[in-house]
PDB file of C-alpha atoms in Angstrom:
ATOM      1  CA  UNK K   1      47.229  99.993 145.258  1.00 45.00           C
ATOM      2  CA  UNK K   2      48.931 102.647 143.117  1.00 44.00           C
ATOM      3  CA  UNK K   3      47.890 105.407 145.522  1.00 51.00           C
ATOM      4  CA  UNK K   4      49.197 103.372 148.439  1.00 53.00           C
ATOM      5  CA  UNK K   5      52.532 102.750 146.718  1.00 53.00           C
ATOM      6  CA  UNK K   6      52.957 106.504 146.234  1.00 57.00           C
ATOM      7  CA  UNK K   7      52.439 107.258 149.939  1.00 78.00           C
ATOM      8  CA  UNK K   8      55.711 107.340 151.833  1.00 89.00           C
ATOM      9  CA  UNK K   9      55.840 105.249 154.961  1.00 96.00           C
ATOM     10  CA  UNK K  10      55.986 107.280 158.150  1.00 96.00           C
ATOM     11  CA  UNK K  11      58.709 106.934 160.767  1.00 97.00           C
ATOM     12  CA  UNK K  12      56.252 105.139 163.062  1.00 97.00           C
ATOM     13  CA  UNK K  13      55.273 102.697 160.304  1.00 98.00           C
ATOM     14  CA  UNK K  14      58.906 101.946 159.496  1.00 98.00           C
ATOM     15  CA  UNK K  15      59.744 101.420 163.158  1.00 98.00           C
ATOM     16  CA  UNK K  16      56.861  98.992 163.686  1.00 98.00           C
ATOM     17  CA  UNK K  17      57.585  97.101 160.454  1.00 98.00           C
ATOM     18  CA  UNK K  18      61.294  96.661 161.149  1.00 98.00           C
ATOM     19  CA  UNK K  19      60.574  95.556 164.722  1.00 98.00           C
ATOM     20  CA  UNK K  20      58.067  93.000 163.420  1.00 98.00           C
ATOM     21  CA  UNK K  21      60.561  91.656 160.874  1.00 98.00           C
ATOM     22  CA  UNK K  22      63.391  91.369 163.387  1.00 97.00           C
ATOM     23  CA  UNK K  23      61.079  89.597 165.823  1.00 97.00           C
ATOM     24  CA  UNK K  24      60.376  86.931 163.192  1.00 97.00           C
ATOM     25  CA  UNK K  25      64.051  86.727 162.251  1.00 95.00           C
ATOM     26  CA  UNK K  26      65.081  86.082 165.850  1.00 94.00           C
ATOM     27  CA  UNK K  27      62.469  83.348 166.179  1.00 92.00           C
ATOM     28  CA  UNK K  28      63.716  81.719 162.970  1.00 88.00           C
ATOM     29  CA  UNK K  29      67.338  81.860 164.119  1.00 86.00           C
ATOM     30  CA  UNK K  30      66.368  80.420 167.501  1.00 85.00           C
ATOM     31  CA  UNK K  31      64.619  77.495 165.823  1.00 81.00           C
ATOM     32  CA  UNK K  32      61.181  78.584 167.029  1.00 89.00           C
ATOM     33  CA  UNK K  33      58.050  78.213 164.912  1.00 92.00           C
ATOM     34  CA  UNK K  34      56.078  81.269 163.839  1.00 95.00           C
ATOM     35  CA  UNK K  35      53.548  82.299 161.208  1.00 96.00           C
ATOM     36  CA  UNK K  36      54.410  85.004 158.678  1.00 97.00           C
ATOM     37  CA  UNK K  37      50.713  85.458 157.935  1.00 97.00           C
ATOM     38  CA  UNK K  38      49.801  85.914 161.588  1.00 97.00           C
ATOM     39  CA  UNK K  39      52.626  88.415 162.083  1.00 98.00           C
ATOM     40  CA  UNK K  40      51.435  90.373 159.054  1.00 98.00           C
ATOM     41  CA  UNK K  41      47.894  90.393 160.451  1.00 98.00           C
ATOM     42  CA  UNK K  42      49.180  91.502 163.856  1.00 98.00           C
ATOM     43  CA  UNK K  43      51.214  94.354 162.363  1.00 98.00           C
ATOM     44  CA  UNK K  44      48.756  95.923 159.921  1.00 98.00           C
ATOM     45  CA  UNK K  45      46.395  97.566 162.451  1.00 97.00           C
ATOM     46  CA  UNK K  46      49.334  99.717 163.623  1.00 96.00           C
ATOM     47  CA  UNK K  47      49.985 100.929 160.072  1.00 97.00           C
ATOM     48  CA  UNK K  48      48.201 103.564 158.033  1.00 93.00           C
ATOM     49  CA  UNK K  49      45.806 101.352 156.071  1.00 94.00           C
ATOM     50  CA  UNK K  50      48.534  99.283 154.418  1.00 96.00           C
ATOM     51  CA  UNK K  51      47.522  96.110 152.603  1.00 97.00           C
ATOM     52  CA  UNK K  52      48.928  92.665 153.275  1.00 97.00           C
ATOM     53  CA  UNK K  53      50.820  92.793 149.965  1.00 97.00           C
ATOM     54  CA  UNK K  54      52.341  96.169 150.832  1.00 97.00           C
ATOM     55  CA  UNK K  55      53.600  94.839 154.163  1.00 98.00           C
ATOM     56  CA  UNK K  56      55.054  91.753 152.473  1.00 98.00           C
ATOM     57  CA  UNK K  57      56.958  93.944 150.022  1.00 97.00           C
ATOM     58  CA  UNK K  58      58.216  96.167 152.834  1.00 98.00           C
ATOM     59  CA  UNK K  59      59.535  93.053 154.597  1.00 98.00           C
ATOM     60  CA  UNK K  60      61.413  92.269 151.374  1.00 96.00           C
ATOM     61  CA  UNK K  61      62.900  95.780 151.519  1.00 96.00           C
ATOM     62  CA  UNK K  62      64.148  95.018 155.033  1.00 97.00           C
ATOM     63  CA  UNK K  63      65.766  91.845 153.683  1.00 94.00           C
ATOM     64  CA  UNK K  64      67.573  93.963 151.089  1.00 91.00           C
ATOM     65  CA  UNK K  65      69.029  96.249 153.763  1.00 91.00           C
ATOM     66  CA  UNK K  66      70.175  93.259 155.812  1.00 90.00           C
ATOM     67  CA  UNK K  67      71.822  91.622 152.804  1.00 84.00           C
ATOM     68  CA  UNK K  68      73.627  94.828 151.842  1.00 82.00           C
ATOM     69  CA  UNK K  69      75.109  94.970 155.341  1.00 81.00           C
ATOM     70  CA  UNK K  70      76.161  91.313 155.470  1.00 78.00           C
ATOM     71  CA  UNK K  71      73.374  90.105 157.783  1.00 84.00           C
ATOM     72  CA  UNK K  72      71.239  87.017 157.262  1.00 84.00           C
ATOM     73  CA  UNK K  73      67.620  87.627 156.282  1.00 90.00           C
ATOM     74  CA  UNK K  74      64.383  85.652 156.623  1.00 92.00           C
ATOM     75  CA  UNK K  75      63.982  82.763 154.225  1.00 83.00           C
ATOM     76  CA  UNK K  76      60.881  83.546 152.192  1.00 88.00           C
ATOM     77  CA  UNK K  77      61.331  87.318 152.033  1.00 94.00           C
ATOM     78  CA  UNK K  78      63.570  87.621 148.989  1.00 89.00           C
ATOM     79  CA  UNK K  79      65.400  90.980 148.963  1.00 90.00           C
ATOM     80  CA  UNK K  80      63.587  93.662 146.949  1.00 88.00           C
ATOM     81  CA  UNK K  81      65.129  96.865 145.670  1.00 78.00           C
ATOM     82  CA  UNK K  82      63.824 100.457 145.779  1.00 83.00           C
ATOM     83  CA  UNK K  83      64.448 100.829 149.509  1.00 88.00           C
ATOM     84  CA  UNK K  84      63.555 104.204 151.015  1.00 88.00           C
ATOM     85  CA  UNK K  85      66.401 105.965 152.806  1.00 92.00           C
ATOM     86  CA  UNK K  86      64.254 106.338 155.935  1.00 95.00           C
ATOM     87  CA  UNK K  87      63.649 102.581 156.067  1.00 96.00           C
ATOM     88  CA  UNK K  88      67.342 101.813 155.632  1.00 93.00           C
ATOM     89  CA  UNK K  89      68.210 104.143 158.493  1.00 94.00           C
ATOM     90  CA  UNK K  90      65.552 102.561 160.707  1.00 97.00           C
ATOM     91  CA  UNK K  91      66.870  99.059 160.027  1.00 95.00           C
ATOM     92  CA  UNK K  92      70.396 100.199 160.844  1.00 92.00           C
ATOM     93  CA  UNK K  93      69.214 101.875 164.053  1.00 94.00           C
ATOM     94  CA  UNK K  94      67.445  98.773 165.313  1.00 94.00           C
ATOM     95  CA  UNK K  95      70.385  96.547 164.396  1.00 91.00           C
ATOM     96  CA  UNK K  96      72.717  98.717 166.477  1.00 89.00           C
ATOM     97  CA  UNK K  97      70.388  98.504 169.467  1.00 89.00           C
ATOM     98  CA  UNK K  98      69.624  94.756 169.296  1.00 88.00           C
ATOM     99  CA  UNK K  99      72.379  92.877 171.103  1.00 81.00           C
ATOM    100  CA  UNK K 100      70.555  89.528 170.932  1.00 86.00           C
ATOM    101  CA  UNK K 101      70.387  89.357 167.144  1.00 87.00           C
ATOM    102  CA  UNK K 102      74.152  89.203 166.629  1.00 78.00           C
ATOM    103  CA  UNK K 103      74.376  86.278 169.054  1.00 80.00           C
ATOM    104  CA  UNK K 104      71.460  84.443 167.447  1.00 85.00           C
ATOM    105  CA  UNK K 105      73.069  84.728 164.001  1.00 78.00           C
ATOM    106  CA  UNK K 106      75.627  82.138 165.136  1.00 70.00           C
ATOM    107  CA  UNK K 107      73.066  79.486 166.081  1.00 67.00           C
ATOM    108  CA  UNK K 108      72.388  77.980 162.635  1.00 61.00           C
ATOM    109  CA  UNK K 109      76.086  77.120 162.269  1.00 57.00           C
ATOM    110  CA  UNK K 110      76.211  75.616 165.754  1.00 57.00           C
ATOM    111  CA  UNK K 111      73.092  73.518 165.100  1.00 56.00           C
ATOM    112  CA  UNK K 112      74.433  72.185 161.807  1.00 54.00           C
ATOM    113  CA  UNK K 113      77.698  71.083 163.410  1.00 53.00           C
ATOM    114  CA  UNK K 114      75.762  69.128 166.018  1.00 51.00           C
ATOM    115  CA  UNK K 115      73.602  67.475 163.356  1.00 54.00           C
ATOM    116  CA  UNK K 116      75.832  64.625 162.211  1.00 49.00           C
ATOM    117  CA  UNK K 117      72.919  62.777 160.563  1.00 48.00           C
ATOM    118  CA  UNK K 118      72.940  64.919 157.426  1.00 55.00           C
ATOM    119  CA  UNK K 119      74.400  62.935 154.543  1.00 58.00           C
ATOM    120  CA  UNK K 120      74.229  62.941 150.782  1.00 63.00           C
ATOM    121  CA  UNK K 121      70.914  61.079 150.778  1.00 65.00           C
ATOM    122  CA  UNK K 122      69.289  63.900 152.742  1.00 75.00           C
ATOM    123  CA  UNK K 123      70.091  66.611 150.197  1.00 87.00           C
ATOM    124  CA  UNK K 124      67.714  67.616 147.406  1.00 91.00           C
ATOM    125  CA  UNK K 125      68.996  69.181 144.180  1.00 94.00           C
ATOM    126  CA  UNK K 126      67.365  72.421 143.058  1.00 93.00           C
ATOM    127  CA  UNK K 127      68.008  75.228 140.588  1.00 93.00           C
ATOM    128  CA  UNK K 128      70.592  77.949 141.219  1.00 92.00           C
ATOM    129  CA  UNK K 129      69.147  81.217 142.515  1.00 86.00           C
ATOM    130  CA  UNK K 130      68.082  83.934 140.138  1.00 77.00           C
ATOM    131  CA  UNK K 131      70.133  87.115 140.264  1.00 59.00           C
ATOM    132  CA  UNK K 132      69.849  88.881 143.628  1.00 57.00           C
ATOM    133  CA  UNK K 133      71.363  91.994 145.154  1.00 52.00           C
ATOM    134  CA  UNK K 134      75.120  92.413 145.244  1.00 51.00           C
ATOM    135  CA  UNK K 135      77.663  91.785 147.955  1.00 51.00           C
ATOM    136  CA  UNK K 136      77.676  93.632 151.292  1.00 50.00           C
ATOM    137  CA  UNK K 137      78.696  97.261 150.969  1.00 53.00           C
ATOM    138  CA  UNK K 138      81.075  99.118 153.260  1.00 46.00           C
ATOM    139  CA  UNK K 139      79.205 100.824 156.068  1.00 50.00           C
ATOM    140  CA  UNK K 140      80.919 103.259 158.473  1.00 46.00           C
ATOM    141  CA  UNK K 141      78.099 103.083 161.019  1.00 48.00           C
ATOM    142  CA  UNK K 142      79.285  99.923 162.744  1.00 47.00           C
ATOM    143  CA  UNK K 143      76.494  97.525 161.720  1.00 51.00           C
ATOM    144  CA  UNK K 144      78.228  95.605 158.938  1.00 54.00           C
ATOM    145  CA  UNK K 145      78.633  91.902 159.663  1.00 58.00           C
ATOM    146  CA  UNK K 146      80.114  89.074 157.651  1.00 57.00           C
ATOM    147  CA  UNK K 147      78.248  85.926 158.594  1.00 61.00           C
ATOM    148  CA  UNK K 148      79.005  84.525 155.139  1.00 59.00           C
ATOM    149  CA  UNK K 149      82.732  84.735 155.902  1.00 58.00           C
ATOM    150  CA  UNK K 150      82.282  83.141 159.339  1.00 62.00           C
ATOM    151  CA  UNK K 151      80.188  80.413 157.720  1.00 62.00           C
ATOM    152  CA  UNK K 152      82.882  79.822 155.089  1.00 61.00           C
ATOM    153  CA  UNK K 153      85.729  79.734 157.584  1.00 59.00           C
ATOM    154  CA  UNK K 154      84.043  77.053 159.710  1.00 78.00           C
ATOM    155  CA  UNK K 155      86.257  74.101 158.815  1.00 84.00           C
ATOM    156  CA  UNK K 156      84.026  71.498 160.441  1.00 85.00           C
ATOM    157  CA  UNK K 157      80.994  72.670 158.470  1.00 88.00           C
ATOM    158  CA  UNK K 158      82.996  72.601 155.238  1.00 90.00           C
ATOM    159  CA  UNK K 159      84.294  69.105 155.935  1.00 92.00           C
ATOM    160  CA  UNK K 160      80.803  67.807 156.648  1.00 91.00           C
ATOM    161  CA  UNK K 161      79.557  69.226 153.357  1.00 93.00           C
ATOM    162  CA  UNK K 162      82.418  67.658 151.407  1.00 96.00           C
ATOM    163  CA  UNK K 163      81.808  64.286 153.053  1.00 95.00           C
ATOM    164  CA  UNK K 164      78.118  64.488 152.152  1.00 94.00           C
ATOM    165  CA  UNK K 165      79.038  65.148 148.517  1.00 97.00           C
ATOM    166  CA  UNK K 166      81.384  62.134 148.448  1.00 97.00           C
ATOM    167  CA  UNK K 167      78.505  59.960 149.681  1.00 96.00           C
ATOM    168  CA  UNK K 168      76.091  61.553 147.219  1.00 96.00           C
ATOM    169  CA  UNK K 169      78.427  60.924 144.270  1.00 98.00           C
ATOM    170  CA  UNK K 170      79.010  57.322 145.280  1.00 98.00           C
ATOM    171  CA  UNK K 171      75.267  56.766 145.495  1.00 97.00           C
ATOM    172  CA  UNK K 172      74.686  58.391 142.090  1.00 97.00           C
ATOM    173  CA  UNK K 173      77.223  56.125 140.392  1.00 98.00           C
ATOM    174  CA  UNK K 174      75.892  52.998 142.087  1.00 98.00           C
ATOM    175  CA  UNK K 175      72.387  53.851 140.853  1.00 97.00           C
ATOM    176  CA  UNK K 176      73.888  54.252 137.371  1.00 98.00           C
ATOM    177  CA  UNK K 177      75.337  50.731 137.738  1.00 98.00           C
ATOM    178  CA  UNK K 178      78.907  52.010 137.907  1.00 98.00           C
ATOM    179  CA  UNK K 179      79.942  50.628 141.287  1.00 98.00           C
ATOM    180  CA  UNK K 180      83.489  50.380 139.940  1.00 98.00           C
ATOM    181  CA  UNK K 181      83.588  54.159 139.577  1.00 98.00           C
ATOM    182  CA  UNK K 182      81.799  54.731 142.887  1.00 98.00           C
ATOM    183  CA  UNK K 183      84.627  52.929 144.654  1.00 98.00           C
ATOM    184  CA  UNK K 184      87.120  55.359 143.076  1.00 98.00           C
ATOM    185  CA  UNK K 185      85.426  58.597 144.200  1.00 99.00           C
ATOM    186  CA  UNK K 186      88.097  60.452 146.165  1.00 98.00           C
ATOM    187  CA  UNK K 187      87.922  63.200 148.793  1.00 98.00           C
ATOM    188  CA  UNK K 188      91.049  64.841 147.383  1.00 98.00           C
ATOM    189  CA  UNK K 189      91.073  67.856 149.706  1.00 97.00           C
ATOM    190  CA  UNK K 190      91.775  65.302 152.462  1.00 96.00           C
ATOM    191  CA  UNK K 191      93.948  62.774 150.604  1.00 97.00           C
ATOM    192  CA  UNK K 192      96.015  65.218 148.529  1.00 96.00           C
ATOM    193  CA  UNK K 193      95.485  68.702 149.961  1.00 92.00           C
ATOM    194  CA  UNK K 194      93.648  71.975 149.408  1.00 86.00           C
ATOM    195  CA  UNK K 195      95.718  73.284 146.504  1.00 90.00           C
ATOM    196  CA  UNK K 196      93.987  71.478 143.633  1.00 96.00           C
ATOM    197  CA  UNK K 197      91.139  73.961 143.319  1.00 97.00           C
ATOM    198  CA  UNK K 198      88.481  71.303 143.950  1.00 98.00           C
ATOM    199  CA  UNK K 199      87.521  69.008 146.834  1.00 98.00           C
ATOM    200  CA  UNK K 200      86.149  65.788 145.331  1.00 99.00           C
ATOM    201  CA  UNK K 201      87.162  63.756 142.299  1.00 99.00           C
ATOM    202  CA  UNK K 202      84.166  61.899 140.932  1.00 99.00           C
ATOM    203  CA  UNK K 203      83.168  60.542 137.533  1.00 99.00           C
ATOM    204  CA  UNK K 204      80.579  60.743 134.812  1.00 98.00           C
ATOM    205  CA  UNK K 205      78.780  57.557 133.803  1.00 98.00           C
ATOM    206  CA  UNK K 206      81.256  57.054 130.950  1.00 98.00           C
ATOM    207  CA  UNK K 207      84.270  57.353 133.263  1.00 98.00           C
ATOM    208  CA  UNK K 208      85.205  60.968 132.470  1.00 98.00           C
ATOM    209  CA  UNK K 209      86.326  63.095 135.401  1.00 99.00           C
ATOM    210  CA  UNK K 210      83.832  65.159 137.395  1.00 99.00           C
ATOM    211  CA  UNK K 211      85.868  67.554 139.569  1.00 99.00           C
ATOM    212  CA  UNK K 212      83.790  69.096 142.342  1.00 99.00           C
ATOM    213  CA  UNK K 213      84.379  72.140 144.518  1.00 98.00           C
ATOM    214  CA  UNK K 214      81.997  72.079 147.507  1.00 98.00           C
ATOM    215  CA  UNK K 215      80.616  75.219 149.157  1.00 96.00           C
ATOM    216  CA  UNK K 216      78.450  74.670 152.241  1.00 93.00           C
ATOM    217  CA  UNK K 217      76.251  77.112 154.135  1.00 89.00           C
ATOM    218  CA  UNK K 218      73.588  76.796 156.796  1.00 84.00           C
ATOM    219  CA  UNK K 219      71.836  79.809 155.311  1.00 82.00           C
ATOM    220  CA  UNK K 220      69.475  80.265 152.352  1.00 82.00           C
ATOM    221  CA  UNK K 221      70.038  79.560 148.655  1.00 87.00           C
ATOM    222  CA  UNK K 222      70.776  83.203 147.806  1.00 83.00           C
ATOM    223  CA  UNK K 223      73.689  83.402 150.281  1.00 84.00           C
ATOM    224  CA  UNK K 224      76.893  84.311 148.380  1.00 85.00           C
ATOM    225  CA  UNK K 225      80.040  82.232 148.742  1.00 89.00           C
ATOM    226  CA  UNK K 226      83.781  82.852 148.695  1.00 90.00           C
ATOM    227  CA  UNK K 227      85.988  81.365 145.999  1.00 94.00           C
ATOM    228  CA  UNK K 228      89.769  81.304 145.895  1.00 93.00           C
ATOM    229  CA  UNK K 229      92.006  82.157 142.972  1.00 94.00           C
ATOM    230  CA  UNK K 230      92.981  78.479 142.755  1.00 96.00           C
ATOM    231  CA  UNK K 231      89.321  77.490 142.416  1.00 97.00           C
ATOM    232  CA  UNK K 232      88.677  80.082 139.707  1.00 98.00           C
ATOM    233  CA  UNK K 233      91.800  78.979 137.833  1.00 98.00           C
ATOM    234  CA  UNK K 234      90.905  75.286 138.169  1.00 98.00           C
ATOM    235  CA  UNK K 235      87.419  75.898 136.819  1.00 99.00           C
ATOM    236  CA  UNK K 236      88.867  77.690 133.787  1.00 98.00           C
ATOM    237  CA  UNK K 237      91.470  74.965 133.204  1.00 99.00           C
ATOM    238  CA  UNK K 238      89.117  71.983 133.465  1.00 98.00           C
ATOM    239  CA  UNK K 239      86.113  73.638 131.813  1.00 98.00           C
ATOM    240  CA  UNK K 240      83.034  71.403 131.723  1.00 98.00           C
ATOM    241  CA  UNK K 241      84.724  68.783 133.893  1.00 99.00           C
ATOM    242  CA  UNK K 242      84.559  71.263 136.792  1.00 99.00           C
ATOM    243  CA  UNK K 243      81.440  71.632 138.925  1.00 99.00           C
ATOM    244  CA  UNK K 244      80.700  73.782 141.941  1.00 99.00           C
ATOM    245  CA  UNK K 245      78.214  72.164 144.317  1.00 98.00           C
ATOM    246  CA  UNK K 246      76.521  74.691 146.606  1.00 97.00           C
ATOM    247  CA  UNK K 247      74.942  73.072 149.682  1.00 95.00           C
ATOM    248  CA  UNK K 248      72.557  75.400 151.520  1.00 91.00           C
ATOM    249  CA  UNK K 249      70.431  75.229 154.652  1.00 86.00           C
ATOM    250  CA  UNK K 250      72.799  72.423 155.551  1.00 88.00           C
ATOM    251  CA  UNK K 251      71.977  70.580 158.750  1.00 79.00           C
ATOM    252  CA  UNK K 252      68.289  71.469 158.552  1.00 72.00           C
ATOM    253  CA  UNK K 253      65.482  69.147 157.549  1.00 66.00           C
ATOM    254  CA  UNK K 254      65.245  70.927 154.213  1.00 68.00           C
ATOM    255  CA  UNK K 255      68.911  70.777 153.178  1.00 84.00           C
ATOM    256  CA  UNK K 256      69.302  71.355 149.439  1.00 93.00           C
ATOM    257  CA  UNK K 257      71.979  71.959 146.836  1.00 96.00           C
ATOM    258  CA  UNK K 258      72.524  73.294 143.359  1.00 98.00           C
ATOM    259  CA  UNK K 259      75.405  73.026 140.915  1.00 98.00           C
ATOM    260  CA  UNK K 260      77.250  75.356 138.564  1.00 98.00           C
ATOM    261  CA  UNK K 261      79.192  73.748 135.734  1.00 98.00           C
ATOM    262  CA  UNK K 262      82.265  75.054 133.949  1.00 98.00           C
ATOM    263  CA  UNK K 263      84.361  78.185 134.545  1.00 98.00           C
ATOM    264  CA  UNK K 264      83.253  80.120 137.623  1.00 98.00           C
ATOM    265  CA  UNK K 265      83.745  83.373 135.728  1.00 97.00           C
ATOM    266  CA  UNK K 266      80.979  82.260 133.344  1.00 97.00           C
ATOM    267  CA  UNK K 267      78.426  81.347 136.025  1.00 96.00           C
ATOM    268  CA  UNK K 268      79.099  83.919 138.768  1.00 95.00           C
ATOM    269  CA  UNK K 269      79.616  87.626 139.286  1.00 91.00           C
ATOM    270  CA  UNK K 270      82.903  87.917 141.178  1.00 92.00           C
ATOM    271  CA  UNK K 271      83.679  90.796 143.533  1.00 85.00           C
ATOM    272  CA  UNK K 272      87.177  91.263 145.058  1.00 85.00           C
ATOM    273  CA  UNK K 273      86.893  91.032 148.854  1.00 77.00           C
ATOM    274  CA  UNK K 274      90.492  90.353 149.924  1.00 79.00           C
ATOM    275  CA  UNK K 275      93.857  91.468 148.618  1.00 80.00           C
ATOM    276  CA  UNK K 276      97.391  90.137 149.020  1.00 82.00           C
ATOM    277  CA  UNK K 277      99.491  93.068 150.211  1.00 88.00           C
ATOM    278  CA  UNK K 278     103.245  93.643 150.106  1.00 85.00           C
ATOM    279  CA  UNK K 279     104.979  96.877 151.151  1.00 91.00           C
ATOM    280  CA  UNK K 280     106.186  99.048 148.305  1.00 86.00           C
ATOM    281  CA  UNK K 281     109.707 100.458 148.261  1.00 85.00           C
ATOM    282  CA  UNK K 282     109.697 103.951 149.695  1.00 80.00           C
ATOM    283  CA  UNK K 283     109.794 106.575 146.923  1.00 78.00           C
ATOM    284  CA  UNK K 284     113.111 108.327 146.550  1.00 72.00           C
ATOM    285  CA  UNK K 285     113.102 111.784 148.066  1.00 70.00           C
ATOM    286  CA  UNK K 286     113.846 114.611 145.697  1.00 63.00           C
ATOM    287  CA  UNK K 287     116.926 116.664 146.454  1.00 57.00           C
TER     288      UNK K 287
END
């Protein structure tokens, strides 16, 4: 295995591996069933004696390149570092030439909007993701996408996620025999407005406030999310009363969520993505 790891992958191997990965990704985005094991078995004869484990790791390298460029990657191939420059260039080349993939990236959002059956009872709590690669980097070659931003800006998707959390909180309190509190759970982003820094006012079993900001995505658990200055400030102000609920793979049969409690600056790495700009006064010209 060590000798294999030290052998660089050839251009032909990289081309075949990236094509195989993107074929699976398009099937996943289209809602079609496929077998990762069968695709690995199909690919290996065209490679230079690579093992199944080596191919799996190379698929994870492809995921890393996609994530760095703002694309969605295959659930199950967690991004892995140490990506060869030749592989990165091959991924970028195939992305530029694949017109269908960009269109298919929109389908998970469209499917989730049509799936009105998803409610709080259909969501399963899980742990937050372990640390993954950073946010998308600037790329001058025209392949950078921002599906996370498009996902975030979809108001209907966000509203559905918030509504599911309201239902989930009401159910939790009823099960804790606090129906009186369940009846007071409030969807404040709808009743008051968006400026509070959280979306749902709920309660702990003892009646203390539980203030919830909801972030919803149709993509995998490791997908990053946008937060506003108001949300960061609210989390710092309210401390342990504040919770961020991250709903992921929303609208699918396996919809799940995790929560982060307390100040967002304590639980997340924050990267500035947008700036508020105002023109500066023109500098005085010297005589």
